[in-house]
Amino acid sequence: GDITNIKMLTLVNRLARFTFAIKEHFRIIHSGHACNVEEERYTERVYTIREGETLELACLVSGHPRPQIRWTKTAGSASDRFQDSSVFNETLRITRIQRLQGGRYYCKAENGLGSPAIKSIRVDVYYLDDPIVTVHQSIGEAKEQFYYERTVFLRCMANSNPPVRYSWRRGQEFLSQGSDKGVEIYEPFFTQGETKILKLKNLRPQDYANYSCIASVRNVCGITNKNVLFKLSNKTASPTIKLLVEDPIVVNPGQTVTLVCVTSGGDPTPTLTWVHSADELPKKSVLNGGTLTLPAISIEEAGVYSCVASNNVGNPAKKSTTIVVRGLKKGRFWITPDPYHNDDNIQIGREVKISCQVEATPPEELLFSWLKNGRPLRSSERMVITHTDPEVQPGTTNLDIIDLKFTDFGTYTCVAVLKNGGIPEISIDVNISSTTVPPELTVPQDKSPLVVQEGDTVELQCLVSGKPKPIILWSRADKEVPMPDGGLQTESYDGALRIVNVSREMTGTYRCATSQYNGFNVKPREALVELTVQYPPAVEPLFTEIRQGLGRAFTLNCRMLRAHPSKVLKYEWKLGTRLLTMGQLDQRDETDYHVRALNREGYGEYTCEVTNEAGAGACRFLVTGRAYAPEFYYDTYSALWQNRPRVYGFKLQWTQQNPLSVDRIVAYRLGIKQVKQATKKYIPMEGAIAKGELITHNLTELIKPEAYLVRLTPITRFGEGDSTDRTIRYRMGQNSPNLLFEDEAVCMFTQDKRDDFDWTRHSAATRDTKYTPNTGPSSDRVGSKQGFYMYIETSRPRLEGEKARLLTPTFNVAPKSPYGTVTSSPTYCFGFYYHMYGKHIGALNAYLRQKGQSGADSSVWTLVGNQGDRWKQAKVNIHPTASFQLVLEGIRGPGIEGDIAIDDVTIEEGECKDPPHNSKCFFLGVGGGGHDLYVNQIQSIRKRQAL
């Protein structure tokens, strides 16, 4: 996982191809308006930003195939719904970041090689709200004058991150603990430092003053201090209010209601607000100071309205009133036969009771009256009118007819009104006659079981007889299963249940039952209706693309998941419109079609249709010889391989997705598009391409500083395959090795744990003013003071002869045979720039370390002594036979003026071209002796200096 698997490629103008795959590797960098970025010892980075600034986090990713990036978060939100989604982009940008958007952000990169790589960074959003001062007096000491020789507490509180620090000032005098015997400053234990309390003991005349609370976060992120002023006087008092309205307020719908609240005391002057029991005030309400106006009030806007007064002194004052909106609704009736006889019918000589129920607001205003055939009816010995207790069954009146006679048959009307009028009355007619009989329910023979097609509109029917006809209640036989409208019951006045766009989930048994409302108050009558919803087969796969080469065999499979009815299923295989085969699925749930040898006529869309009475489901397969898209490799070392004054060359590298799934790729069409011109060329391929094989093509004569859109398209004998685009941009330094030490990860170089001290990443722009003069570089290799390089610091406590070793990543040797074995030692060019300036310069050595060789590292290059105040280049050929690393070793000389620096390390396949000449450069064979060699060279140099 820590070893980067990299194949170095030749720079010559021919095609280079190697088996290739790199697991993703990446880091998180930041930009935008960070206040501070620091490393925690045991966790990830902490990124500090001020609220309202712009956050930018970027994942710099390497690896091949190109990894997919996803940003996620543990808490808060990067956007309105960041918790429920992810940002699929290398850069996460949040403009005007808010405090709730702080937290730990995770960048996840995966390219299918092993487990995903994950890094995180914690974003800490800093802010400071305006402080608030609240004033309280000790309990039980309040009298007519609120603050007269009493202990008073001034509490200051402000929301902040990081934690706020408070200070108090009386007038221009800063108060501190112990500065005034009458003043005590403390933090309550339960607040954990979130507030600071100023205690004024036994209030004195000098305590009547202006008090300022200053909240500070110590200017982090440039957040300035905030303060609040409170004037304490002998008039300071908590708020009191009056409501200039009645309680309750009873109104009719459509009226305008005005609620008036006024302050009757309090210093400072209290602020007034109104709140509603339903949390929010009605949208059409108008608030003006302490006056709340509700125009055209509705029943839904009724409830408790409260006026709240606050001035941060003592507790807020609150007074409430209830608005009652008058109204009548839901008039219903039911008939109860004689309860002393086991018979649901109405008969002469027996008792019958008619009940009437209405919902009324306010319930105490509800008045009932009864009519018989339109004439008023009064309570008598045989016609007993009663009203039930509102607390037991509110809004109900009963008419008991004792010893029913023929002359009692007729229409009885229950009339409900509100006492003070203004609301339309509700009247309910109930007919009592020889034809008044209890209900019965039946289901028509052709309505159960009911078979319909999915998507139809269906009507379930229960026929109800009797007089009067009651409301029918529909439900599922399984009472826990909801009805199509989502509820557990559905009312019907005609006995029918209509379902629009019926779905397969609605298959089942439905129950219809009589209710007591608008009918007889007897045991409910019930009936059941069976509903069966037929639907066409659901199959998989719905669509699949299959890429195959000519002459190959393959099988297409279509599987039936579910269908109703599922017993009689037929299938047909077609290529285009041509029928291939057909049959019937008996006990099976899948069918196959075999192609023994694919020919050109076999390319196209294959369809397998599985049908039943309800319709058909289809599996579709697109069989094509089209090659998959190539995948560009973005992490090429030294991709900018040619850099002349006016033109540059770029090493384009890619691998081919699934090259063995189709015919051999014979060539690639390379399209290069500039702003005003486009060119095309073909890159021929010799032999088959292996999976993961890295292919290289050098682009030449690209004009500086133009950008180019490159499109690569594989070609087989079937034709052109899928294309891949990439933009190439020329930027000075980009794609060249001088970026190796520009980031803190130093391109995966590591420090040797067995050396005496470490190499240091450094920049001239950040160099300490106390640095040792007359040694070390004043810029990086390209002359930039902002650029970084690696160097050894030879100041104390370093001693002569101590070594610092820097290890490159581990590189795999590119195999030359199709079996992945190295048949001969390949040649690589190892290059770097060095700076060795100072009279105490020691030695700089380079070693080759190979996997599986337990002996000493092989010395490949060494240089001793002062080389002048300039950067020089070193190149040397190496011949590894296994996975290898290069070791760069710096050795301290006899004094502090001996800093050695390196920059721009490169490793390229092939022999070095025009290696630099240096009379002091020793090219050594395999062997050790690094330290002895250094001592001998130092002695030789000292002799020459003495002469």
Coordinates of C-alpha atoms in Angstrom, one line a residue, residues 33-38 46-50 122-126 220-221:
H33 CA -9.5 32.2 3.2
A34 CA -7.9 29.9 5.8
C35 CA -6.9 31.5 9.0
N36 CA -4.6 28.7 10.1
V37 CA -3.8 25.1 9.1
E38 CA -2.2 23.0 11.8
V46 CA -7.4 21.1 11.3
Y47 CA -8.4 23.9 8.9
T48 CA -9.6 27.1 10.5
I49 CA -11.7 29.5 8.6
R50 CA -13.9 32.6 9.5
R122 CA -11.4 18.9 10.1
V123 CA -12.8 22.3 9.3
D124 CA -13.2 24.6 12.3
V125 CA -15.4 27.6 11.6
Y126 CA -14.7 30.6 13.8
V220 CA -8.2 34.9 15.7
C221 CA -9.1 35.0 12.0

